[in-house]
Amino acid sequence: MTTLHRTTGLALLSATLLTSALAAPAALAAPPPAPTVAATAPAQVEAPVPALDWQPCGAGLEPFLCASARVPRDYDRPHGATTTIALTLLPASGDPAQRIGTLFTNPGGPGGSGVQFVQQAAPYAYHPDVLARFDVLGFDPRAVAASDPATCFRTQAEEAASPLLLQPYPITGRDEARFTLEGVALAARCQVTSPLRFATGSTANVARDMDLLRQAVGDEQLHYAGYSYGTYLGATYARLFPERVGRFLLDGTVDPVAWSGTGTGDAAPSVPLGIRIRQGFGSHETFGEFTRLCAEAGPEACPLAALGDPATVAYETFDRLATDPVEVPLPDGTTILVTQQIAVAATYQSLYSPAGWADLAGLLAALAVPEPDPATVASAATGTRSLLGARLRGEDYPSIGGALASLCVDTASNGRVDRYPRLVDAHAEAAPYFGRFRGWVGLPCEAWKIEDGDAFTGPWQQTTTSPVLVVGTRFDPATPYRQTEPYRDLFPGGHLLTLDGWGHTALGKSVCVDEHITTYLVTGEPPADGTVCAPDSAPFGATPGARSATPRIDVPPGLPLW
C-alpha cells in the first residue's frame, strides 16, 4: 500500500521526511536501565469512551464499515476539547463465536492513512484465517488525512509551490543556505497554520487514542499490526500500556532510541534526525543489491545492464543530472525537471518494492543515454512505484503536515543547522547519494518550537511479557535490517522472524512469512526466535533456490517516509 503523492518536489520531500545514519553500528544504542515508570504506568486511558456508530462506507467499499470517534485533544483534560479520528473496519468473515477481537493497524509514515491501508490492502494482505477471526481496523492518526489534519498552507496549491519542496535536498553551498532558510520558513508556516493540532500530535497521543479505541470496541487487550513507523507507535503503546499488549506484529522496525534522539553515539540528539535513523545506509546497501542482481540478470531482463556495469552507469547518471537535468512533460501540459535529486529520490522510493525493480532499471537506462529523450523518460518513470511516477500518473497525496505532526514533537533536534552541511557530507561519503538525500530530511524540525508535553521519548526497554513478533527484511532501504534484532531485544517476549529478501517490510512478499504471521495472530504462538524465510520471488525474474514464482501482493506500507 503506498499512498502516492502528486506535485513535484513536495511529493519528493514529503516522501523523505525521515531517517539515516552517521556511522554504521551493528546494533541500536544500548537502552537505559530498566524503566522505573512501569510500576506507575496506567492500566488504560481514563477518558470518556467514544460510542462508534459504524455505517456502510459507500459505493465501491461494500465490505467495509466507517465511523468517526471524538477523543480528547489533550489527555491532561480528558473532558475538554476533542479531536476527530476517522475509522474503517473490515468485519470478521467467520463464525462470530470464533472471533478473537479487533486487529488495529498502522501502515507507517508518519502520515500514512490507516483508513486507506485497510480499504485498499487488508483483504489481500492478511490470510483468510486472520480475516475470519479478526475485525481489521484502520484509523487515520490524529492530525493525519481525515482526522482533523495538521496543515502548513491554506491550500494544496500553495503547498505544492513551496520553495523548499521543489528539490528533495541541496548539493551546492548556495543551495544549502537556501534550503536551510526555506526549511526554517516551512516550520514557521506549519506552526502558525495548525498550532493546536501540532501541539497534541505526538505518537504517545496516537497510542492513547488507540487505547481509547480499544476500549470502544470492547477488547481487553490491543491486538496490533504496525509497519515501519508503525513499529515506533507499537513500542510507544507497549511502554505506556504494557498490561494491554495482546498479539503485536511489528514489521520493518524503527530504532526508537535513535528516532527520539535519546541515545548516545549515532543515536544522540547532536546527530541530525536524517542521519540518526540510518536510512542512508539501508538504501545504499539495498541499491547495491539492485545493481548486483541487475548485472547478474543481464540486458534482456534488466535494461540498465545493457549500458555497462549498472552501479557505474547509475552513479555517472546521477552526477550528470546534477548539472544537466532532463525536462520531462507532464499530463497537464507542464513539465518537471528531473535533476539528480529527483532521480535519487525516485530510485530510493522504487527500492521499496522489488517487484518494480525492472521498471526502475528502465527509468535509469532512459536517463543514462547521452541525450535522454524526455518522452521516453516520462514513459519509463510512469511505470515506477516512485512519487515521480505518481506525479506522471496524476495521483494525489495528503499534506506534509501529517508527517510533521508527530515527527517534530517526538524527536530531539540537533540544534545547530549550521553543522548540517558538514555532517551530511560525511554521511554521503559513507552512503553515496542516498546519504545526502536522507541526511537533510529532518531540517524543518530544527526550527520547531511547539512542544507536546505528553510526548514519550523513553526509556524504551519494554516491561510487557506478552509474546511479540518482530519481522525484518534483510535488504530494506527504509528500516535497515541491522536495527531489527536490537529492537527485538527491547521486548522480554520478543521473537525475530527474518525475510531473506528485499524491499521495505515483509508484507505480502513471502508465503512463509505470511504463514508464521497467521499462526501467531490466530493462536498467539510466535515462530521460533530467529526463524528465516525466503521471498516468493527475486527481482528481474531470477529464481533464488526453491523460492516460488510470484508474490501474492506487493503493497509496501506507509508513505515512502518510513
Coordinates of C-alpha atoms in Angstrom, one line a residue:
M1 CA 0.0 0.0 0.0
T2 CA 1.8 3.2 -0.6
T3 CA -0.2 6.4 -0.5
L4 CA 1.0 8.1 -3.6
H5 CA 1.6 11.8 -3.9
R6 CA 1.0 14.5 -6.6
T7 CA 3.3 17.5 -7.2
T8 CA 7.0 17.9 -7.9
G9 CA 9.4 18.4 -5.0
L10 CA 6.6 18.4 -2.4
A11 CA 5.9 14.8 -3.3
L12 CA 9.5 14.1 -3.0
L13 CA 10.2 15.9 0.2
S14 CA 7.0 14.8 1.9
A15 CA 8.2 11.3 0.9
T16 CA 11.5 12.0 2.6
L17 CA 10.8 13.4 6.0
L18 CA 12.8 10.9 7.9
T19 CA 16.0 8.9 8.5
S20 CA 19.6 7.7 8.0
A21 CA 22.9 7.3 9.9
L22 CA 26.3 8.9 10.6
A23 CA 28.0 5.6 11.3
A24 CA 27.1 2.0 10.7
P25 CA 26.7 0.5 14.2
A26 CA 25.8 -3.2 14.4
A27 CA 23.2 -2.5 17.0
L28 CA 20.9 0.1 18.4
A29 CA 22.2 2.3 21.1
A30 CA 22.1 0.5 24.4
P31 CA 18.8 1.2 26.1
P32 CA 18.8 2.8 29.5
P33 CA 18.4 0.7 32.6
A34 CA 15.1 -1.0 33.2
P35 CA 12.5 1.8 33.5
T36 CA 11.2 2.8 36.8
V37 CA 7.9 4.3 35.5
A38 CA 6.4 0.9 34.6
A39 CA 5.0 0.4 38.0
T40 CA 3.0 3.6 37.8
A41 CA 2.0 3.2 34.1
P42 CA -1.8 3.5 33.8
A43 CA -3.7 0.3 33.1
Q44 CA -5.5 2.1 30.4
V45 CA -6.6 5.6 29.3
E46 CA -9.1 7.2 31.6
A47 CA -11.3 9.3 29.4
P48 CA -14.9 9.2 28.0
V49 CA -15.0 6.2 25.7
P50 CA -16.5 7.1 22.3
A51 CA -19.5 5.3 21.0
L52 CA -18.7 4.1 17.5
D53 CA -21.6 4.3 15.0
W54 CA -20.5 2.0 12.2
Q55 CA -22.1 2.7 8.9
P56 CA -21.5 1.4 5.3
C57 CA -18.7 3.3 3.7
G58 CA -20.5 3.7 0.4
A59 CA -20.3 2.5 -3.2
G60 CA -17.3 0.5 -4.0
L61 CA -16.5 -0.1 -0.4
E62 CA -19.3 -2.5 0.4
P63 CA -17.3 -4.9 2.7
F64 CA -16.2 -2.0 4.9
L65 CA -17.8 0.0 7.7
C66 CA -16.8 3.6 8.5
A67 CA -17.1 5.7 11.6
S68 CA -15.5 8.6 13.4
A69 CA -14.6 9.0 17.0
R70 CA -14.2 12.0 19.2
V71 CA -11.3 11.7 21.5
P72 CA -9.7 14.2 23.9
R73 CA -7.4 16.7 22.1
D74 CA -5.3 16.8 25.3
Y75 CA -5.4 13.8 27.6
D76 CA -4.5 16.0 30.5
R77 CA -8.0 17.4 30.1
P78 CA -10.0 14.3 29.2
H79 CA -13.3 16.1 29.4
G80 CA -12.2 19.1 27.5
A81 CA -11.9 19.9 23.8
T82 CA -11.9 16.9 21.4
T83 CA -10.4 15.9 18.0
T84 CA -11.9 13.6 15.4
I85 CA -10.4 10.3 14.4
A86 CA -11.5 8.7 11.1
L87 CA -12.0 4.9 11.2
T88 CA -12.8 2.0 9.0
L89 CA -13.5 -1.6 9.8
L90 CA -13.4 -4.9 7.8
P91 CA -15.6 -7.1 9.9
A92 CA -14.5 -10.7 10.6
S93 CA -15.8 -13.1 8.0
G94 CA -16.1 -16.2 10.1
D95 CA -18.2 -17.6 12.9
P96 CA -18.9 -14.9 15.5
A97 CA -18.3 -17.4 18.2
Q98 CA -14.7 -17.9 16.9
R99 CA -13.9 -14.2 16.7
I100 CA -10.8 -13.2 18.6
G101 CA -11.2 -9.5 18.6
T102 CA -10.1 -6.4 16.6
L103 CA -6.8 -6.1 14.8
F104 CA -5.6 -2.5 14.9
T105 CA -3.2 -1.5 12.1
N106 CA -0.9 1.3 11.3
P107 CA 0.7 1.5 7.8
G108 CA 3.7 3.8 8.6
G109 CA 4.7 7.2 7.6
P110 CA 4.3 9.0 9.9
G111 CA 1.4 10.4 8.0
G112 CA 0.1 7.2 6.4
S113 CA -3.7 6.8 6.2
G114 CA -4.8 3.7 8.1
V115 CA -8.2 4.0 6.6
Q116 CA -6.8 3.8 3.1
F117 CA -4.5 0.9 4.1
V118 CA -7.3 -1.3 5.3
Q119 CA -9.7 -0.4 2.5
Q120 CA -7.0 -0.9 -0.2
A121 CA -4.9 -3.7 1.2
A122 CA -6.3 -5.6 4.1
P123 CA -8.4 -8.1 2.1
Y124 CA -5.2 -9.2 0.4
A125 CA -2.5 -8.5 3.0
Y126 CA -3.9 -10.9 5.6
H127 CA -4.6 -14.6 5.4
P128 CA -8.3 -15.7 5.2
D129 CA -7.8 -17.3 8.6
V130 CA -6.9 -13.9 10.1
L131 CA -9.8 -12.2 8.3
A132 CA -12.2 -14.8 9.6
R133 CA -11.1 -14.3 13.3
F134 CA -10.5 -10.6 13.5
D135 CA -12.2 -7.4 12.7
V136 CA -9.4 -5.4 11.0
L137 CA -9.5 -1.7 12.0
G138 CA -7.7 1.1 10.2
F139 CA -7.6 4.7 11.5
D140 CA -6.0 7.9 10.4
P141 CA -3.9 9.0 13.3
R142 CA -4.7 12.4 14.8
A143 CA -3.6 15.3 12.5
V144 CA -3.4 12.9 9.5
A145 CA -5.6 12.7 6.4
A146 CA -9.3 12.6 7.5
S147 CA -8.5 13.0 11.2
D148 CA -8.5 16.8 11.7
P149 CA -5.3 17.1 9.6
A150 CA -2.5 19.4 10.5
T151 CA -1.6 21.5 7.5
C152 CA 1.1 24.0 6.8
F153 CA -0.6 26.0 4.0
R154 CA -4.0 27.4 3.3
T155 CA -4.4 25.3 0.1
Q156 CA -2.8 22.3 -1.6
A157 CA -1.7 24.6 -4.4
E158 CA 0.2 26.8 -2.0
E159 CA 1.9 23.7 -0.5
A160 CA 2.9 22.5 -3.9
A161 CA 4.5 25.8 -4.7
S162 CA 6.6 26.0 -1.5
P163 CA 10.3 26.7 -2.5
L164 CA 11.6 24.1 -0.1
L165 CA 9.6 21.4 -1.7
L166 CA 11.0 21.9 -5.2
Q167 CA 14.0 19.7 -4.6
P168 CA 14.5 17.0 -2.0
Y169 CA 18.0 18.0 -0.9
P170 CA 20.7 20.6 -1.7
I171 CA 24.0 20.0 -3.5
T172 CA 26.0 23.2 -3.7
G173 CA 26.9 25.6 -0.8
R174 CA 24.5 28.2 -2.2
D175 CA 21.7 25.6 -2.4
E176 CA 22.4 24.5 1.2
A177 CA 22.0 28.0 2.5
R178 CA 18.7 28.5 0.6
F179 CA 17.5 25.1 1.6
T180 CA 18.1 25.8 5.3
L181 CA 16.3 29.2 5.2
E182 CA 13.3 27.6 3.4
G183 CA 13.2 24.7 6.0
V184 CA 13.0 27.3 8.8
A185 CA 10.3 29.1 6.9
L186 CA 8.3 25.9 6.4
A187 CA 8.5 25.1 10.1
A188 CA 7.2 28.6 10.9
R189 CA 4.3 28.3 8.4
C190 CA 3.2 24.9 9.9
Q191 CA 3.2 26.2 13.4
V192 CA 1.2 29.3 12.5
T193 CA -1.3 27.4 10.4
S194 CA -2.1 24.4 12.7
P195 CA -0.6 25.2 16.2
L196 CA -3.2 23.3 18.3
R197 CA -3.1 20.2 16.1
F198 CA 0.7 20.1 16.1
A199 CA 0.8 20.7 19.9
T200 CA -1.0 17.4 20.6
G201 CA 0.2 15.4 17.6
S202 CA 2.8 13.2 19.4
T203 CA 3.0 9.4 18.9
A204 CA 2.2 9.0 22.5
N205 CA -1.2 10.7 22.0
V206 CA -1.8 8.4 19.0
A207 CA -1.1 5.5 21.3
R208 CA -3.5 6.9 23.9
D209 CA -6.1 7.2 21.1
M210 CA -5.6 3.5 20.2
D211 CA -6.1 2.5 23.8
L212 CA -9.3 4.5 24.0
L213 CA -10.5 2.9 20.7
R214 CA -9.6 -0.5 22.1
Q215 CA -12.0 0.2 24.9
A216 CA -14.6 1.4 22.4
V217 CA -14.5 -1.9 20.5
G218 CA -14.7 -3.9 23.8
D219 CA -11.3 -5.6 23.7
E220 CA -9.3 -6.3 26.9
Q221 CA -6.0 -6.3 25.1
L222 CA -4.8 -4.4 22.0
H223 CA -4.1 -6.7 19.0
Y224 CA -1.9 -4.7 16.6
A225 CA -0.1 -4.9 13.3
G226 CA 2.3 -2.0 12.8
Y227 CA 4.6 -1.4 9.8
S228 CA 7.6 0.9 9.6
Y229 CA 6.8 4.0 11.6
G230 CA 4.0 1.8 13.0
T231 CA 6.7 -0.1 14.9
Y232 CA 7.6 3.1 16.7
L233 CA 3.9 3.6 17.6
G234 CA 3.8 -0.1 18.8
A235 CA 6.9 0.4 21.0
T236 CA 5.3 3.6 22.4
Y237 CA 2.0 1.9 23.2
A238 CA 3.7 -1.1 24.8
R239 CA 5.7 1.2 27.1
L240 CA 2.6 3.2 28.1
F241 CA 0.2 0.3 28.5
P242 CA 2.3 -2.9 29.0
E243 CA -0.6 -4.8 30.5
R244 CA -2.7 -4.2 27.5
V245 CA -0.4 -5.7 24.9
G246 CA -2.0 -8.5 23.0
R247 CA -0.8 -10.0 19.8
F248 CA 1.7 -7.5 18.4
L249 CA 3.1 -7.8 14.9
L250 CA 5.9 -5.3 14.3
D251 CA 7.3 -5.3 10.7
G252 CA 10.1 -3.0 9.5
T253 CA 11.5 -1.8 12.8
V254 CA 12.4 1.8 13.7
D255 CA 15.0 2.3 16.3
P256 CA 13.1 4.2 19.0
V257 CA 16.2 5.4 20.7
A258 CA 17.6 7.0 17.6
W259 CA 14.2 8.3 16.4
S260 CA 13.6 10.1 19.7
G261 CA 17.3 11.1 19.9
T262 CA 17.7 9.9 23.4
G263 CA 20.7 7.7 22.9
T264 CA 24.5 8.1 22.5
G265 CA 26.8 7.8 19.5
D266 CA 24.9 8.0 16.2
A267 CA 21.6 8.0 18.2
A268 CA 22.5 11.1 20.1
P269 CA 20.5 14.3 19.8
S270 CA 23.5 16.1 18.4
V271 CA 23.2 14.0 15.3
P272 CA 20.6 15.2 12.8
L273 CA 17.5 13.1 12.6
G274 CA 18.0 12.2 9.0
I275 CA 21.4 10.7 9.8
R276 CA 20.3 9.1 13.1
I277 CA 17.8 6.8 11.6
R278 CA 20.3 5.2 9.2
Q279 CA 18.2 5.2 6.0
G280 CA 21.2 6.4 4.0
F281 CA 22.9 3.1 4.8
G282 CA 19.8 1.0 4.3
S283 CA 19.2 2.4 0.9
H284 CA 22.8 2.3 -0.1
E285 CA 23.0 -1.4 0.8
T286 CA 19.7 -2.2 -1.0
F287 CA 20.8 -0.2 -4.1
G288 CA 23.9 -2.4 -4.1
E289 CA 21.6 -5.5 -4.3
F290 CA 19.6 -3.8 -7.1
T291 CA 22.7 -3.3 -9.2
R292 CA 24.2 -6.7 -8.4
L293 CA 21.1 -8.5 -9.4
C294 CA 20.6 -6.4 -12.5
A295 CA 24.2 -7.3 -13.6
E296 CA 23.5 -11.0 -13.0
A297 CA 20.2 -10.9 -14.9
G298 CA 21.8 -9.2 -18.0
P299 CA 20.4 -6.8 -20.5
E300 CA 17.4 -9.0 -21.5
A301 CA 15.9 -8.8 -18.0
C302 CA 17.5 -5.5 -16.8
P303 CA 17.9 -2.8 -19.5
L304 CA 20.4 -0.9 -17.3
A305 CA 22.9 -3.7 -17.7
A306 CA 23.0 -3.1 -21.5
L307 CA 24.8 0.2 -20.8
G308 CA 27.6 -1.3 -18.7
D309 CA 28.1 -2.0 -15.1
P310 CA 24.8 -1.0 -13.5
A311 CA 26.2 0.7 -10.5
T312 CA 28.8 2.7 -12.5
V313 CA 26.1 3.7 -15.1
A314 CA 23.7 4.8 -12.3
Y315 CA 26.3 6.9 -10.5
E316 CA 27.5 8.5 -13.6
T317 CA 23.9 9.4 -14.5
F318 CA 23.3 10.9 -11.1
D319 CA 26.4 13.0 -11.5
R320 CA 25.4 14.2 -14.9
L321 CA 21.9 15.1 -13.8
A322 CA 23.4 17.4 -11.2
T323 CA 24.4 19.8 -13.9
D324 CA 22.4 18.7 -16.9
P325 CA 18.8 17.8 -15.8
V326 CA 16.2 16.5 -18.2
E327 CA 12.9 18.3 -18.7
V328 CA 10.1 15.8 -18.8
P329 CA 6.5 16.6 -19.9
L330 CA 3.6 16.1 -17.5
P331 CA 0.0 15.1 -18.4
D332 CA -1.3 18.6 -17.6
G333 CA 0.9 20.3 -20.2
T334 CA 3.5 21.5 -17.7
T335 CA 7.0 19.9 -17.2
I336 CA 9.1 18.6 -14.4
L337 CA 12.9 19.0 -14.3
V338 CA 14.5 15.6 -13.4
T339 CA 17.6 16.6 -11.5
Q340 CA 20.0 14.4 -9.6
Q341 CA 17.8 15.0 -6.5
I342 CA 14.6 13.9 -8.3
A343 CA 16.3 10.8 -9.8
V344 CA 17.9 9.7 -6.5
A345 CA 14.5 10.2 -4.7
A346 CA 12.7 8.2 -7.3
T347 CA 15.3 5.5 -7.1
Y348 CA 15.0 5.3 -3.3
Q349 CA 11.2 5.1 -3.4
S350 CA 11.3 2.4 -6.0
L351 CA 13.6 0.3 -3.9
Y352 CA 10.7 -0.3 -1.6
S353 CA 9.2 -2.9 -3.9
P354 CA 11.5 -5.4 -5.6
A355 CA 8.6 -6.3 -7.9
G356 CA 9.2 -2.9 -9.5
W357 CA 13.0 -3.0 -9.9
A358 CA 12.8 -3.8 -13.6
D359 CA 10.8 -0.6 -14.1
L360 CA 13.4 1.3 -12.0
A361 CA 16.1 -0.1 -14.3
G362 CA 14.2 1.1 -17.3
L363 CA 14.0 4.6 -15.9
L364 CA 17.7 4.8 -15.1
A365 CA 18.5 3.4 -18.5
A366 CA 16.3 6.1 -20.2
L367 CA 18.1 8.8 -18.2
A368 CA 21.6 7.3 -18.8
V369 CA 21.9 7.7 -22.5
P370 CA 23.9 10.7 -23.8
E371 CA 20.9 12.7 -24.9
P372 CA 17.8 11.4 -23.0
D373 CA 14.5 11.6 -24.8
P374 CA 12.0 13.4 -22.5
A375 CA 9.1 11.3 -23.7
T376 CA 11.0 8.1 -23.2
V377 CA 12.0 9.2 -19.7
A378 CA 8.4 10.1 -18.9
S379 CA 7.1 6.8 -20.1
A380 CA 9.7 4.8 -18.1
A381 CA 9.1 6.9 -14.9
T382 CA 5.3 6.3 -15.1
G383 CA 5.8 2.6 -14.6
T384 CA 7.9 3.0 -11.4
R385 CA 6.5 3.0 -7.9
S386 CA 8.1 6.3 -7.1
L387 CA 6.5 9.6 -6.4
L388 CA 7.8 10.8 -9.8
G389 CA 5.7 8.0 -11.3
A390 CA 2.7 9.1 -9.3
R391 CA 3.2 12.7 -10.5
L392 CA 3.2 11.5 -14.1
R393 CA 0.1 9.3 -13.4
G394 CA -1.7 12.2 -11.8
E395 CA -2.3 10.6 -8.4
D396 CA -3.0 12.7 -5.3
Y397 CA -1.3 12.8 -1.9
P398 CA -2.0 14.1 1.7
S399 CA -0.4 17.1 3.3
I400 CA 3.2 17.1 4.5
G401 CA 1.7 18.3 7.8
G402 CA 0.5 14.8 8.7
A403 CA 4.1 13.6 8.7
L404 CA 5.4 16.6 10.7
A405 CA 2.7 16.4 13.3
S406 CA 4.3 13.5 15.2
L407 CA 7.8 13.7 13.8
C408 CA 8.7 17.2 15.1
V409 CA 7.3 16.8 18.5
D410 CA 8.7 13.3 19.1
T411 CA 12.3 13.8 18.0
A412 CA 15.2 15.7 19.5
S413 CA 16.6 18.5 17.4
N414 CA 20.3 18.8 16.5
G415 CA 20.1 22.5 17.5
R416 CA 22.8 23.6 15.0
V417 CA 21.6 23.8 11.4
D418 CA 25.0 25.3 10.6
R419 CA 26.5 21.9 11.2
Y420 CA 24.2 20.1 8.7
P421 CA 26.4 20.5 5.6
R422 CA 29.5 19.0 7.3
L423 CA 27.6 16.2 8.9
V424 CA 25.6 15.3 5.8
D425 CA 28.8 15.5 3.6
A426 CA 30.4 12.9 5.9
H427 CA 27.3 10.8 5.7
A428 CA 27.2 11.0 1.9
E429 CA 30.8 9.7 1.8
A430 CA 29.7 6.5 3.5
A431 CA 26.4 6.2 1.7
P432 CA 26.8 8.0 -1.7
Y433 CA 23.7 10.0 -3.0
F434 CA 21.3 8.3 -0.6
G435 CA 23.1 9.6 2.5
R436 CA 22.7 13.2 1.2
F437 CA 19.1 12.6 0.3
R438 CA 18.2 11.2 3.7
G439 CA 20.5 13.4 5.7
W440 CA 18.6 16.6 5.2
V441 CA 15.1 15.2 5.8
G442 CA 14.5 16.4 9.4
L443 CA 15.5 20.0 8.7
P444 CA 12.1 21.7 9.4
C445 CA 12.1 20.1 12.9
E446 CA 15.3 22.0 13.8
A447 CA 13.2 25.2 13.8
W448 CA 10.3 23.7 15.7
K449 CA 9.1 25.5 18.8
I450 CA 5.8 23.8 19.5
E451 CA 6.1 21.0 22.1
D452 CA 3.7 18.3 23.1
G453 CA 4.1 17.9 26.9
D454 CA 2.6 14.5 26.7
A455 CA 5.1 13.1 24.2
F456 CA 7.0 9.9 25.3
T457 CA 10.7 9.7 24.4
G458 CA 11.8 6.7 26.6
P459 CA 13.2 4.8 28.3
W460 CA 12.5 2.1 25.7
Q461 CA 13.3 -1.2 27.4
Q462 CA 9.9 -2.9 27.5
T463 CA 8.2 -4.4 30.5
T464 CA 5.4 -6.3 28.8
T465 CA 5.9 -10.0 28.9
S466 CA 3.5 -10.8 26.1
P467 CA 5.0 -12.7 23.1
V468 CA 5.7 -10.1 20.4
L469 CA 6.6 -10.9 16.8
V470 CA 9.2 -8.7 15.2
V471 CA 9.8 -9.0 11.4
G472 CA 12.8 -7.7 9.4
T473 CA 13.8 -7.8 5.8
R474 CA 17.4 -8.4 5.0
F475 CA 17.7 -5.6 2.4
D476 CA 15.3 -2.9 3.5
P477 CA 16.1 0.6 2.3
A478 CA 13.9 2.4 4.8
T479 CA 14.3 0.4 8.0
P480 CA 17.7 -1.2 7.9
Y481 CA 17.9 -4.8 9.0
R482 CA 20.7 -4.1 11.5
Q483 CA 18.0 -2.4 13.7
T484 CA 15.8 -5.5 13.8
E485 CA 17.5 -7.8 16.3
P486 CA 18.2 -5.0 18.8
Y487 CA 14.6 -3.9 18.5
R488 CA 13.5 -7.4 19.3
D489 CA 15.8 -7.4 22.3
L490 CA 13.7 -4.5 23.8
F491 CA 10.9 -6.9 24.4
P492 CA 11.3 -9.7 27.0
G493 CA 8.9 -11.8 24.9
G494 CA 10.3 -10.8 21.5
H495 CA 10.6 -13.3 18.7
L496 CA 12.5 -12.4 15.5
L497 CA 11.3 -13.5 12.0
T498 CA 13.6 -12.6 9.1
L499 CA 12.7 -12.3 5.4
D500 CA 15.9 -13.1 3.5
G501 CA 14.9 -10.8 0.7
W502 CA 14.5 -7.2 -0.5
G503 CA 12.2 -4.2 -0.1
H504 CA 10.5 -2.2 2.7
T505 CA 8.8 -4.6 5.2
A506 CA 7.9 -8.2 4.5
L507 CA 4.2 -7.5 3.8
G508 CA 3.0 -9.7 1.0
K509 CA 6.4 -10.8 -0.1
S510 CA 6.7 -14.3 1.3
V511 CA 4.1 -17.1 1.8
C512 CA 6.5 -18.5 4.5
V513 CA 6.4 -15.2 6.4
D514 CA 2.6 -14.9 6.0
E515 CA 2.1 -18.4 7.4
H516 CA 4.1 -17.6 10.5
I517 CA 2.3 -14.3 11.0
T518 CA -1.1 -16.1 10.5
T519 CA -0.3 -18.7 13.1
Y520 CA 0.9 -16.1 15.6
L521 CA -2.2 -13.8 15.1
V522 CA -4.7 -16.7 15.3
T523 CA -3.1 -18.8 18.0
G524 CA -0.8 -16.4 19.9
E525 CA 2.1 -18.7 19.3
P526 CA 5.1 -17.0 17.5
P527 CA 7.6 -18.9 15.4
A528 CA 10.9 -19.9 16.9
D529 CA 13.1 -16.9 17.6
G530 CA 15.5 -16.4 14.7
T531 CA 13.3 -18.2 12.0
V532 CA 14.3 -17.2 8.5
C533 CA 12.0 -17.2 5.4
A534 CA 12.7 -16.9 1.7
P535 CA 10.8 -14.5 -0.5
D536 CA 8.3 -15.7 -3.1
S537 CA 10.3 -14.3 -5.9
A538 CA 13.5 -12.4 -6.7
P539 CA 13.9 -9.3 -8.8
F540 CA 14.4 -9.4 -12.6
G541 CA 12.8 -12.8 -12.8
A542 CA 15.6 -14.7 -11.0
T543 CA 14.6 -17.9 -9.1
P544 CA 16.5 -17.9 -5.8
G545 CA 16.8 -21.5 -4.8
A546 CA 13.5 -23.2 -4.1
R547 CA 11.6 -19.9 -3.9
S548 CA 8.2 -19.8 -5.6
A549 CA 7.2 -17.8 -8.6
T550 CA 5.4 -14.5 -7.8
P551 CA 4.3 -12.7 -4.7
R552 CA 0.6 -12.7 -3.9
I553 CA 0.6 -9.0 -3.2
D554 CA 3.2 -6.3 -3.3
V555 CA 2.0 -3.4 -1.2
P556 CA 4.7 -1.5 0.7
P557 CA 3.2 0.1 3.8
G558 CA 3.2 3.8 4.6
L559 CA 4.2 6.8 2.7
P560 CA 7.8 6.4 1.4
L561 CA 8.8 8.3 4.5
W562 CA 9.4 5.3 6.5

